[in-house]
Coordinates of N, CA and C in Angstrom, one line a residue:
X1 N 152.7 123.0 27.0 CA 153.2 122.3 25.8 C 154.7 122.7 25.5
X2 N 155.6 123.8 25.5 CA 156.7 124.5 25.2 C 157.3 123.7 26.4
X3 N 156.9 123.8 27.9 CA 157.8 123.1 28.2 C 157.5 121.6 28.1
X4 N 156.6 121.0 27.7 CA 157.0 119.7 27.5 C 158.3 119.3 26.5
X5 N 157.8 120.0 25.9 CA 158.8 120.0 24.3 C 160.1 120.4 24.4
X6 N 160.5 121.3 25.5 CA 161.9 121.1 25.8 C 162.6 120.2 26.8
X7 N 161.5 119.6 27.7 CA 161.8 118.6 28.6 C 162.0 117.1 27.3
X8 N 161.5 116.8 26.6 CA 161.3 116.0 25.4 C 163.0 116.2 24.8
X9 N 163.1 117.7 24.4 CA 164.4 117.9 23.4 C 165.5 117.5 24.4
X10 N 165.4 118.2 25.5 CA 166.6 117.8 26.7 C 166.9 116.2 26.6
X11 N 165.7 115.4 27.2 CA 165.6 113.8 27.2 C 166.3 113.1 25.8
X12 N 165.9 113.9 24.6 CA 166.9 113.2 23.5 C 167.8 113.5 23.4
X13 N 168.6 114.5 23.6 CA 170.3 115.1 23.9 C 170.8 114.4 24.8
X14 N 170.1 113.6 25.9 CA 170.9 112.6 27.0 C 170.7 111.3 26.4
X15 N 169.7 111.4 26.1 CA 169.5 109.7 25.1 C 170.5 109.5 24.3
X16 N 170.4 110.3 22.5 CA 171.8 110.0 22.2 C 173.1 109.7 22.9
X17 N 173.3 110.5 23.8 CA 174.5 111.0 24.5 C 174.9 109.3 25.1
X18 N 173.9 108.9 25.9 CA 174.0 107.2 26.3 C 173.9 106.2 25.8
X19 N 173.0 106.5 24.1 CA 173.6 105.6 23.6 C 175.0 105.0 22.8
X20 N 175.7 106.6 22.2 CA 177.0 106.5 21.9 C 177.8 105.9 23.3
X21 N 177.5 106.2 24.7 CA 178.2 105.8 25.5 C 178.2 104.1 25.5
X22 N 176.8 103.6 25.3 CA 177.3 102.3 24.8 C 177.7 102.1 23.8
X23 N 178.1 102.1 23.1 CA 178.3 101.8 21.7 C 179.6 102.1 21.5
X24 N 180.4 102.9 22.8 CA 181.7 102.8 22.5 C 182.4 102.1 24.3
X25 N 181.3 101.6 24.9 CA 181.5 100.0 26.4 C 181.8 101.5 26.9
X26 N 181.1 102.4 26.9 CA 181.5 103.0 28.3 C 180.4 102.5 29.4
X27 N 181.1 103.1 30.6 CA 180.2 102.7 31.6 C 179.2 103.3 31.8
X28 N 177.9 102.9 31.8 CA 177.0 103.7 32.4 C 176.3 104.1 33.8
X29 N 176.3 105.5 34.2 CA 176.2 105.9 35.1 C 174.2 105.7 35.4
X30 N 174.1 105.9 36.8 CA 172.9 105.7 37.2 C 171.9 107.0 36.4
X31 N 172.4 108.0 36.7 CA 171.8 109.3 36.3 C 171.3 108.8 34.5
X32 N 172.4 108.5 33.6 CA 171.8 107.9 32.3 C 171.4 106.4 32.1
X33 N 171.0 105.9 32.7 CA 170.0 104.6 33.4 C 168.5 105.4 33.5
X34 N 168.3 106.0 34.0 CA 167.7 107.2 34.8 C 167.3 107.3 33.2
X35 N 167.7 108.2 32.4 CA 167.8 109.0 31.4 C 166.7 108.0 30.5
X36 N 167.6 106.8 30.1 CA 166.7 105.7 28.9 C 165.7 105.4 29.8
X37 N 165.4 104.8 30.8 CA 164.1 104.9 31.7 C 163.3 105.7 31.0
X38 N 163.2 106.8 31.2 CA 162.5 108.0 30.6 C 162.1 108.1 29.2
X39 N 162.9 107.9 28.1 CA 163.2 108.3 27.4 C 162.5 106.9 26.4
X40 N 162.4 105.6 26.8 CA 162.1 104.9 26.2 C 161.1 103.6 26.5
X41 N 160.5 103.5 26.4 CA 159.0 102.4 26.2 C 159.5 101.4 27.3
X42 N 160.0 101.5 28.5 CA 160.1 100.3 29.4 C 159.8 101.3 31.1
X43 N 159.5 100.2 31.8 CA 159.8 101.2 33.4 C 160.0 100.3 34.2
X44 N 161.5 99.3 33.6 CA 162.7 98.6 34.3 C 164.0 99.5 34.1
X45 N 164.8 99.6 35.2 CA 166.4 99.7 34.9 C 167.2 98.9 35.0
X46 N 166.9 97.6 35.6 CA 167.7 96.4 35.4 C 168.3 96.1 33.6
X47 N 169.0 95.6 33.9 CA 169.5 95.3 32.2 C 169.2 96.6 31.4
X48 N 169.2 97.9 31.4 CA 169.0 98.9 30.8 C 170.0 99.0 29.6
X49 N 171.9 98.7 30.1 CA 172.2 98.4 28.6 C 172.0 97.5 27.8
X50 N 171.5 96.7 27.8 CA 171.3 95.6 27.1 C 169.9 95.7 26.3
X51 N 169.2 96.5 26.8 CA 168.3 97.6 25.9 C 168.5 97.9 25.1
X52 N 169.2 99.1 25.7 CA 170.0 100.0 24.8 C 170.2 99.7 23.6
X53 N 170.9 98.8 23.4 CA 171.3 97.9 22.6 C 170.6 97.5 21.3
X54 N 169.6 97.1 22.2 CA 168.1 96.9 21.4 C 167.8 97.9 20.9
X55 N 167.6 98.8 21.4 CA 167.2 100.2 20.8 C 168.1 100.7 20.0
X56 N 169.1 100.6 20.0 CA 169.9 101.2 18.5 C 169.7 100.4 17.4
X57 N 169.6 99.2 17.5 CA 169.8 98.0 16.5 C 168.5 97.9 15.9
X58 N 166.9 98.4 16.5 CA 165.5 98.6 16.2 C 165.9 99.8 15.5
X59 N 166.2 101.1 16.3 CA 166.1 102.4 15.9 C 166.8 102.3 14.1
X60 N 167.8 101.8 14.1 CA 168.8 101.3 12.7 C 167.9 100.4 11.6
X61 N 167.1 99.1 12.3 CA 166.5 98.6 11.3 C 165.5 99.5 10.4
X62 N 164.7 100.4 11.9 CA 163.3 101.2 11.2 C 163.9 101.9 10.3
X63 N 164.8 103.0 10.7 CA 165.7 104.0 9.8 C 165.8 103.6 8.2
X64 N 166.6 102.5 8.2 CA 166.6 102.3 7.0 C 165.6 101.5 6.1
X65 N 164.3 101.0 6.9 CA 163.1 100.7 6.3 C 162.4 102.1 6.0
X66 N 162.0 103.0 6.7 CA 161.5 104.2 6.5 C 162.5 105.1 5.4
X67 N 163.9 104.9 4.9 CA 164.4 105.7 4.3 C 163.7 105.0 2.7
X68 N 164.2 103.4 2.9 CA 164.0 102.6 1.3 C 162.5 102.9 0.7
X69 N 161.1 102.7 1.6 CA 160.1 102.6 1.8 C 159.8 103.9 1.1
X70 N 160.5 105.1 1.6 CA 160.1 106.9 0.9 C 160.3 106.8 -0.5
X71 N 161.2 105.8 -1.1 CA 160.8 105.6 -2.5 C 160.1 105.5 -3.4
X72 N 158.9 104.8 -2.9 CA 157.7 104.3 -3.2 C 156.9 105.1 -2.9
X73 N 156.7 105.8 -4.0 CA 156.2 106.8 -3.1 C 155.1 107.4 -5.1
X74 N 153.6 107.7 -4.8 CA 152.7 108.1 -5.8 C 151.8 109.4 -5.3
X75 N 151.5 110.0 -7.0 CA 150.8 111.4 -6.5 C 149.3 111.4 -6.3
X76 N 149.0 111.5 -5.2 CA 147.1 111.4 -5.4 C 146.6 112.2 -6.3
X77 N 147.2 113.3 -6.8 CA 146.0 113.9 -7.4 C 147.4 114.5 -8.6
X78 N 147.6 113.2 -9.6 CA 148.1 113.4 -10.1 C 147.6 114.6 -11.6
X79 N 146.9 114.5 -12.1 CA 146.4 115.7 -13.0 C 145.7 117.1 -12.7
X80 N 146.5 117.0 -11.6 CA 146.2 118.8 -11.1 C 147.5 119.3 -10.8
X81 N 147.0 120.6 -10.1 CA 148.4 121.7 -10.0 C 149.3 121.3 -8.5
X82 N 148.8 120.3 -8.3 CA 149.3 120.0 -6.7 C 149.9 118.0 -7.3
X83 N 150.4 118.3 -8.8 CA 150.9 116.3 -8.7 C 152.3 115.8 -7.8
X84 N 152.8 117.4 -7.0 CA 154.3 117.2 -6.8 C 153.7 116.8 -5.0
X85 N 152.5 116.6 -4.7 CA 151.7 115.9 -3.4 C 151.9 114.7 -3.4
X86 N 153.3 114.0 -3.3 CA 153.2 112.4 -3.2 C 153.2 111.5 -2.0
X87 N 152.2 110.9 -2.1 CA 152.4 109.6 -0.9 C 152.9 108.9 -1.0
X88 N 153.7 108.4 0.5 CA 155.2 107.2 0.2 C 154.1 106.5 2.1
X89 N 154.4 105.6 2.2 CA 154.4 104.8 4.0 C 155.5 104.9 4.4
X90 N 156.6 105.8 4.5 CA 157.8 105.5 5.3 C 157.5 106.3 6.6
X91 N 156.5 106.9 7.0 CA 156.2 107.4 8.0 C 155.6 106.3 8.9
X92 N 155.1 105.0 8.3 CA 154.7 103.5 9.3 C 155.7 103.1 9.9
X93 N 157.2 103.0 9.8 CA 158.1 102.7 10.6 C 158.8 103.6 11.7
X94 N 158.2 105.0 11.2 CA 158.4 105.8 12.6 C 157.4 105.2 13.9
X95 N 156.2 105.5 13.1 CA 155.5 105.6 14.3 C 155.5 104.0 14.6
X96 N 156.0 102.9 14.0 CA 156.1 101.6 14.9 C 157.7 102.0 15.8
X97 N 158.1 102.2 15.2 CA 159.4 102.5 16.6 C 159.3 103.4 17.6
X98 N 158.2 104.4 17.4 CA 157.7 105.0 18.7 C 156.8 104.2 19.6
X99 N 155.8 103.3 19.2 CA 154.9 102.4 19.9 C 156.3 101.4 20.8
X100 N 157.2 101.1 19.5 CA 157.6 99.9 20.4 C 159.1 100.3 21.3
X101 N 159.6 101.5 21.1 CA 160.5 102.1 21.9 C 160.6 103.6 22.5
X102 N 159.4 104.2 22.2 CA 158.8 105.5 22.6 C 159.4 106.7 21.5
X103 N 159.2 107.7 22.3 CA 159.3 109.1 21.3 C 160.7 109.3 21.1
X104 N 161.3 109.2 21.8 CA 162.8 109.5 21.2 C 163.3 108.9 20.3
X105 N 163.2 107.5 20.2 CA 163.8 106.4 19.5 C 163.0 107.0 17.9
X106 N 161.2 107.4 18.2 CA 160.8 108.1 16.8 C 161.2 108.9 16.1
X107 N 161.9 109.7 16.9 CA 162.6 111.2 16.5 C 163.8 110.6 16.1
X108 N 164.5 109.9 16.3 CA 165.9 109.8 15.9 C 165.5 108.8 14.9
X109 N 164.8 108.2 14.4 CA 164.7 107.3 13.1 C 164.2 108.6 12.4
X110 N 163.3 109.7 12.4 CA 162.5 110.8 11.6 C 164.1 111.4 11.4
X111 N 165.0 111.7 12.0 CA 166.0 112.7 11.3 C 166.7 112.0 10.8
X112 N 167.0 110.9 11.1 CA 167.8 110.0 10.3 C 167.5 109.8 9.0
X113 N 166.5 109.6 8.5 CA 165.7 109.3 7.4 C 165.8 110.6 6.6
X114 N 165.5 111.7 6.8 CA 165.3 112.9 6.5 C 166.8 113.5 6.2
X115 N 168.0 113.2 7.0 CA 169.7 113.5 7.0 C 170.2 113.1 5.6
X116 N 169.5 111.2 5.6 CA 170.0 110.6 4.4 C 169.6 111.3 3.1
X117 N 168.6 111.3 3.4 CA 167.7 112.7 1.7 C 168.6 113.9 1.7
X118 N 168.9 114.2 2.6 CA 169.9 115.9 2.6 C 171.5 115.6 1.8
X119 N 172.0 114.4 2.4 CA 173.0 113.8 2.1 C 173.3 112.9 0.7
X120 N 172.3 112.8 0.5 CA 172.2 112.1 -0.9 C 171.3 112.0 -2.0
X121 N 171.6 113.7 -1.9 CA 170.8 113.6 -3.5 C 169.6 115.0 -3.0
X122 N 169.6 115.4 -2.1 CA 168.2 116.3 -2.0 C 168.5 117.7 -2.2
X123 N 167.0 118.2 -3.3 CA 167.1 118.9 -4.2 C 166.9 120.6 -3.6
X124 N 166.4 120.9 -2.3 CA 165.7 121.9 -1.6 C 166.3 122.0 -0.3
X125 N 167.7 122.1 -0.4 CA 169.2 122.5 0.4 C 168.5 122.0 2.4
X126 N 167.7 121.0 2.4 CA 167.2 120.8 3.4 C 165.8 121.2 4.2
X127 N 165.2 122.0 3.3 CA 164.2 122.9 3.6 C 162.7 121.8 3.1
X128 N 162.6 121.5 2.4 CA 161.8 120.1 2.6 C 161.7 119.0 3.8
X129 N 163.2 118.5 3.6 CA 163.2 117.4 4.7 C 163.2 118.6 6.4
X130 N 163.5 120.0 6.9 CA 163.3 120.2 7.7 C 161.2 120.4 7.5
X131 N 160.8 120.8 6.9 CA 159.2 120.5 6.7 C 158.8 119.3 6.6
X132 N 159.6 117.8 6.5 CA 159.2 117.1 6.8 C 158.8 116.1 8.1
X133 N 160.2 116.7 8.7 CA 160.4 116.7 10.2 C 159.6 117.0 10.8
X134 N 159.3 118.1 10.6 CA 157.9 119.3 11.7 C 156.5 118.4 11.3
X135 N 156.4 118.0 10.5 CA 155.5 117.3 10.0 C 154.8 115.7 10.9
X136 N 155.7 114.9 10.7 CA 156.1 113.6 10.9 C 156.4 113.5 12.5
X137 N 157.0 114.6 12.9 CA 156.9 114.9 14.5 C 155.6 115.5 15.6
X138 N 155.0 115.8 14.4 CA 153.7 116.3 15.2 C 152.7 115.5 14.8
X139 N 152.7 114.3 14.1 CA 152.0 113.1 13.8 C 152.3 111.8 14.7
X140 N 153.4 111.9 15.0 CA 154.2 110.7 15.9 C 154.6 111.3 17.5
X141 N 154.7 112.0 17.6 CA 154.6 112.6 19.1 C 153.6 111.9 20.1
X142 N 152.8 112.5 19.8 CA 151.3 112.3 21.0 C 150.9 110.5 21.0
X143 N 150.8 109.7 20.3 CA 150.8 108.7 20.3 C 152.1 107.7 21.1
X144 N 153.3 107.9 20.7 CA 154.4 107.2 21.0 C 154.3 107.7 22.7
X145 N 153.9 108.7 23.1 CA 154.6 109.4 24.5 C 153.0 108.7 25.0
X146 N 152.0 108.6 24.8 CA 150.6 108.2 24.9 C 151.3 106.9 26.0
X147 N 151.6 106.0 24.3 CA 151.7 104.6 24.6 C 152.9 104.2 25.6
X148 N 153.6 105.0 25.6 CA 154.5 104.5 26.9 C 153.9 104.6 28.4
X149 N 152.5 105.1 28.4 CA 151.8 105.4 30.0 C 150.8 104.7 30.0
X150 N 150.1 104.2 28.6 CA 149.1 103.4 29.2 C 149.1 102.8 27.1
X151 N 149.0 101.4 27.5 CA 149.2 100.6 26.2 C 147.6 100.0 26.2
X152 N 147.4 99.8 24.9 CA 146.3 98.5 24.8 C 145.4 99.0 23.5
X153 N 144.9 98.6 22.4 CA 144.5 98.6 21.2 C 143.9 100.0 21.4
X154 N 143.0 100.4 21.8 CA 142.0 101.5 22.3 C 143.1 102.6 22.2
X155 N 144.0 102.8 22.7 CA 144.9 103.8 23.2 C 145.7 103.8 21.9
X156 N 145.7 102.7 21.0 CA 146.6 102.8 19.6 C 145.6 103.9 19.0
X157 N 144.5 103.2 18.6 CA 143.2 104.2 17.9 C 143.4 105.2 17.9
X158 N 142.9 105.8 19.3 CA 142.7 106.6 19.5 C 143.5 108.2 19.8
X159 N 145.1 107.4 20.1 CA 146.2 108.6 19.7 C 146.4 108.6 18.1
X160 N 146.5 107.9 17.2 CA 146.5 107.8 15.9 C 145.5 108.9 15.5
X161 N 144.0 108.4 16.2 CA 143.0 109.7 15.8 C 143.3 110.7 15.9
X162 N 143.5 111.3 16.9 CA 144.2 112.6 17.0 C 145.2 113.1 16.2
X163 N 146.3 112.1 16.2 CA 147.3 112.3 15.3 C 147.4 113.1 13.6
X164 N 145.9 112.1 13.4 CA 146.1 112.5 12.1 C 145.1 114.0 12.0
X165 N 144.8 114.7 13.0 CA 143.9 115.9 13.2 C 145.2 116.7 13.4
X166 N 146.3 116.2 14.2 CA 147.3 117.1 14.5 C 147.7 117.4 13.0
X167 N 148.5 116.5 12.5 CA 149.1 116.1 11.1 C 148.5 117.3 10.0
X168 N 147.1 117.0 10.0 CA 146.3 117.6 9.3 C 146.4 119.4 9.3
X169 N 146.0 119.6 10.5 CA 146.3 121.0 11.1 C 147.4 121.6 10.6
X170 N 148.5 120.5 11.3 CA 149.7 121.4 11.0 C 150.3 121.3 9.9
X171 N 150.0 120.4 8.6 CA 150.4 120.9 7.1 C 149.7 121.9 6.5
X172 N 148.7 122.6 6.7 CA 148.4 124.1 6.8 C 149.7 125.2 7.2
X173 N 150.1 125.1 8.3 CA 151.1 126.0 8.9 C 152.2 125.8 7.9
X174 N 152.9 124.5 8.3 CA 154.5 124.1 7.2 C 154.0 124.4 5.7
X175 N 153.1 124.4 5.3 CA 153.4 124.6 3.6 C 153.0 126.2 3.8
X176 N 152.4 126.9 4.3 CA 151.9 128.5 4.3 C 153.3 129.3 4.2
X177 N 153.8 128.7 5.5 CA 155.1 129.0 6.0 C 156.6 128.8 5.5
X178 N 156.4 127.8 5.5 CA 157.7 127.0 4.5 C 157.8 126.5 3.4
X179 N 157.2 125.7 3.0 CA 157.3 125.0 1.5 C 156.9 126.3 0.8
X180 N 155.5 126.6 0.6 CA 155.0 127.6 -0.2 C 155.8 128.6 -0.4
X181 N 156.6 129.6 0.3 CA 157.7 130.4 0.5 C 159.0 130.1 -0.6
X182 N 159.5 128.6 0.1 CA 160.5 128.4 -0.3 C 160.5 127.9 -2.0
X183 N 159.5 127.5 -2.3 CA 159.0 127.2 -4.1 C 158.9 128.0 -4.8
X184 N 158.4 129.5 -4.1 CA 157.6 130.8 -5.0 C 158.7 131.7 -5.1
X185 N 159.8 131.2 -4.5 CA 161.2 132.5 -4.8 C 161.4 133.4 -3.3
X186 N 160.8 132.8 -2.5 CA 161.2 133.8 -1.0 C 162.2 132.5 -0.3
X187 N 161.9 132.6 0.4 CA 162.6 132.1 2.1 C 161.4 131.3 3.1
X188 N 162.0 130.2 3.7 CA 161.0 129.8 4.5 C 160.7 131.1 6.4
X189 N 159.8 130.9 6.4 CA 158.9 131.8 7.6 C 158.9 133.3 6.4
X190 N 159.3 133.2 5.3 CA 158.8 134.8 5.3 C 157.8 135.0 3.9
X191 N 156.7 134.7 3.9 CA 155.8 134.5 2.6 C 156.0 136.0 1.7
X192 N 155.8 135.3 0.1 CA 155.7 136.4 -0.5 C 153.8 136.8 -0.9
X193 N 153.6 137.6 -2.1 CA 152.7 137.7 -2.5 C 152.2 136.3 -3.8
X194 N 154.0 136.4 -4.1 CA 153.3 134.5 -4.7 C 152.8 133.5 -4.3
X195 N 153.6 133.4 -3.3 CA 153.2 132.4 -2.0 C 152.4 132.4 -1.3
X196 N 151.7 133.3 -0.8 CA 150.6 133.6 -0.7 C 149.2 133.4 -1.7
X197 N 149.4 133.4 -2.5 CA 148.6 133.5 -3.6 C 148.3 131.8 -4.0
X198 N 149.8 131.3 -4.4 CA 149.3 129.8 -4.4 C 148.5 129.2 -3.3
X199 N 149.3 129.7 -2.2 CA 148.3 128.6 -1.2 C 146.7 128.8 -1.3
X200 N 146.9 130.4 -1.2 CA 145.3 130.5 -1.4 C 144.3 129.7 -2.4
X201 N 145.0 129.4 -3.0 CA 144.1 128.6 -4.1 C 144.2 126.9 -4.1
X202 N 145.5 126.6 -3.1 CA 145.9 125.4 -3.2 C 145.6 124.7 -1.6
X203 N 145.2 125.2 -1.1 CA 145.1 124.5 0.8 C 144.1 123.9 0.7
X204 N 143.2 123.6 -0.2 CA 142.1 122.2 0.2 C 142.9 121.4 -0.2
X205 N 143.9 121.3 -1.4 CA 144.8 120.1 -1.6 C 145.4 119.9 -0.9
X206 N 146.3 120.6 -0.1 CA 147.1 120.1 1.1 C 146.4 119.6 2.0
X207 N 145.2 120.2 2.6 CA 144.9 119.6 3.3 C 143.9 118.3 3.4
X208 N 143.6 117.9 1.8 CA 143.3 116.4 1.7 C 144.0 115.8 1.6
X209 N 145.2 115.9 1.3 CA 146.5 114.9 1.0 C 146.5 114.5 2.1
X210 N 146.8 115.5 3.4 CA 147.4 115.3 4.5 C 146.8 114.1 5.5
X211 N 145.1 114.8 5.2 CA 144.4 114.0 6.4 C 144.0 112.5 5.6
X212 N 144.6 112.2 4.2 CA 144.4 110.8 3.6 C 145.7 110.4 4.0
X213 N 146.8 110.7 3.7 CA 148.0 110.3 3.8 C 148.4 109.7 5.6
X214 N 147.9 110.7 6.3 CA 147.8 110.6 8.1 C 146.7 109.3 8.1
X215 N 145.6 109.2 7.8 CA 144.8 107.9 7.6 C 145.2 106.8 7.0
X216 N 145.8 106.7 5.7 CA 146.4 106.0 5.4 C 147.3 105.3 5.9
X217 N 148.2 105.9 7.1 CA 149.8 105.6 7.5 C 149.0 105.1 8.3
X218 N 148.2 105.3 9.4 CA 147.4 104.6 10.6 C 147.2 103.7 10.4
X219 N 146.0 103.5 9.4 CA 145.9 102.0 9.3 C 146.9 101.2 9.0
X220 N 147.7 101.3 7.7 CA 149.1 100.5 8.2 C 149.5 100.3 8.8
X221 N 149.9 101.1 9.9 CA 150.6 100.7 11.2 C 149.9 100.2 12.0
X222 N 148.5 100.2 12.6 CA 147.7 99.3 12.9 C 147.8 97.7 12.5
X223 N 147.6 97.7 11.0 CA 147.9 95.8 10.5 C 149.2 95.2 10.9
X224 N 150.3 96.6 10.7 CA 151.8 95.9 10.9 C 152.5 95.7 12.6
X225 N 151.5 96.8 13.2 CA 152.3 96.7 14.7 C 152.6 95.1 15.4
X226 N 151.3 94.3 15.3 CA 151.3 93.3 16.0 C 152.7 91.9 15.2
X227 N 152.6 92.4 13.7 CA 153.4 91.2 13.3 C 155.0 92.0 13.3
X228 N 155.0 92.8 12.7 CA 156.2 93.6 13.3 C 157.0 93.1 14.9
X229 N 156.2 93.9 15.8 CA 156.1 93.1 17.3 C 156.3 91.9 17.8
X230 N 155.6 90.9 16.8 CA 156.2 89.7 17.7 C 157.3 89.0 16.3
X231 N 158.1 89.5 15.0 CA 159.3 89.5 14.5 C 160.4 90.0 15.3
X232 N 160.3 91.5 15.9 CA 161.0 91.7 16.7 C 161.6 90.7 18.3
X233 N 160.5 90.3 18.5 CA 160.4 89.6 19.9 C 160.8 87.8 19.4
X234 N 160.8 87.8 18.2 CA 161.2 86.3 18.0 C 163.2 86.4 17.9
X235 N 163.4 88.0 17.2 CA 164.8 88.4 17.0 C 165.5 88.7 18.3
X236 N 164.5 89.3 19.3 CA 165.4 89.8 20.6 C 165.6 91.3 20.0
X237 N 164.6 91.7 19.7 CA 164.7 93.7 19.5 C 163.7 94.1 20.1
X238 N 162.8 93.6 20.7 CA 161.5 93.7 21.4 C 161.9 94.5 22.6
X239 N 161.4 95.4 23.6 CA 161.6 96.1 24.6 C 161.4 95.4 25.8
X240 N 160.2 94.5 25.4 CA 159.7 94.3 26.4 C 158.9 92.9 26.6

């Protein structure tokens, strides 16, 4: 898993890297041909910049649908000690730009979206939106990298299923570790006895939020992939 995940971080450090190279007509070399191959939801290199292309201008549209979208955003369990638990869908345009341009293209809309909140206006010096990263990355991962090896409704399902078991799991860890920490007067990775204390009392709410909010976003992305998909493909942002 560790080295996938750095084979993954490597592959987005060459991704960005080729697509600024388009984006300012440089030439591209075979090796980063090679690179978006890899890195994104196609297994042609012919016309690869012209991809590219595609993929910035998708990656750009989701970004700022998933940033506007986090607005909208309500508390499930608003009359309890957990109302600051809000659900938003701006996590549906990640995981459609992972389906329709793989993992990387997911990750760079997730920090992008997350950069803009840091940049404008966010209240938790980045310590949120880095918890929401870890978050939203381990929900959208296994699916997007899924669907680039083998596509077809069954394979949507069924990585989603997972997904939201991963999601689930791991908002246990990020709020134990981080949020909870960073709220109660410590530091994120280092819990206090307050922080400790709330969670203890408070992890069945996290962890229903999580596995409704992960269910929730599935099904949406489910209804929206196919009309999404062929909008894109009527625009010329389609991959494939």
């Amino acid at each position: 898993v560790i080295i996938s995940l750095i084979q993954i971080g490597g592959l987005g450090f060459m991704t960005i890297a080729t697509m600024f190279s388009v984006l300012l007509k440089r030439r591209m070399g075979l090796r980063e041909r090679e690179v978006m191959v890899e890195s994104i939801n196609t297994e042609h290199i012919g016309g690869i910049k012209n991809l590219t292309k595609k993929i910035i201008a998708g990656t750009a549209i989701f970004a700022a649908l998933s940033y506007g979208v986090s607005f909208l955003e309500f508390s499930l369990f608003p009359a309890s000690a957990v109302a600051f638990l809000k659900l938003d869908f701006s996590n549906v345009f990640i995981m459609l730009a992972g389906f329709m341009y793989g993992p990387i293209p997911a990750l760079i809309v997730t920090v992008i979206k997350e950069g803009i909140h840091v940049f404008l206006g966010g209240t938790t010096g980045g310590v949120g939106e880095l918890a929401n990263i870890i978050l939203t990355t381990s929900y959208a991962l296994l699916p997007s990298i899924i669907y680039t090896k083998r596509k077809g409704f069954k394979t949507v399902i069924l990585t989603l299923a997972i997904a939201c078991v991963i999601q689930t799991g791991m908002s246990l860890l990020v709020n134990k570790f981080i949020n909870f920490p960073f709220f109660m007067g410590s530091v994120p990775f280092v819990p206090n006895q307050a922080s400790n204390g709330a969670f203890a009392s408070l992890w069945p709410y996290v962890l229903a939020f999580n596995a409704i909010k992960s269910v929730a976003i599935s099904i949406v992305t489910i209804l929206l992939y196919k009309r999404i998909s062929y909008l894109f493909k009527k625009i010329n942002l389609q991959n494939y």
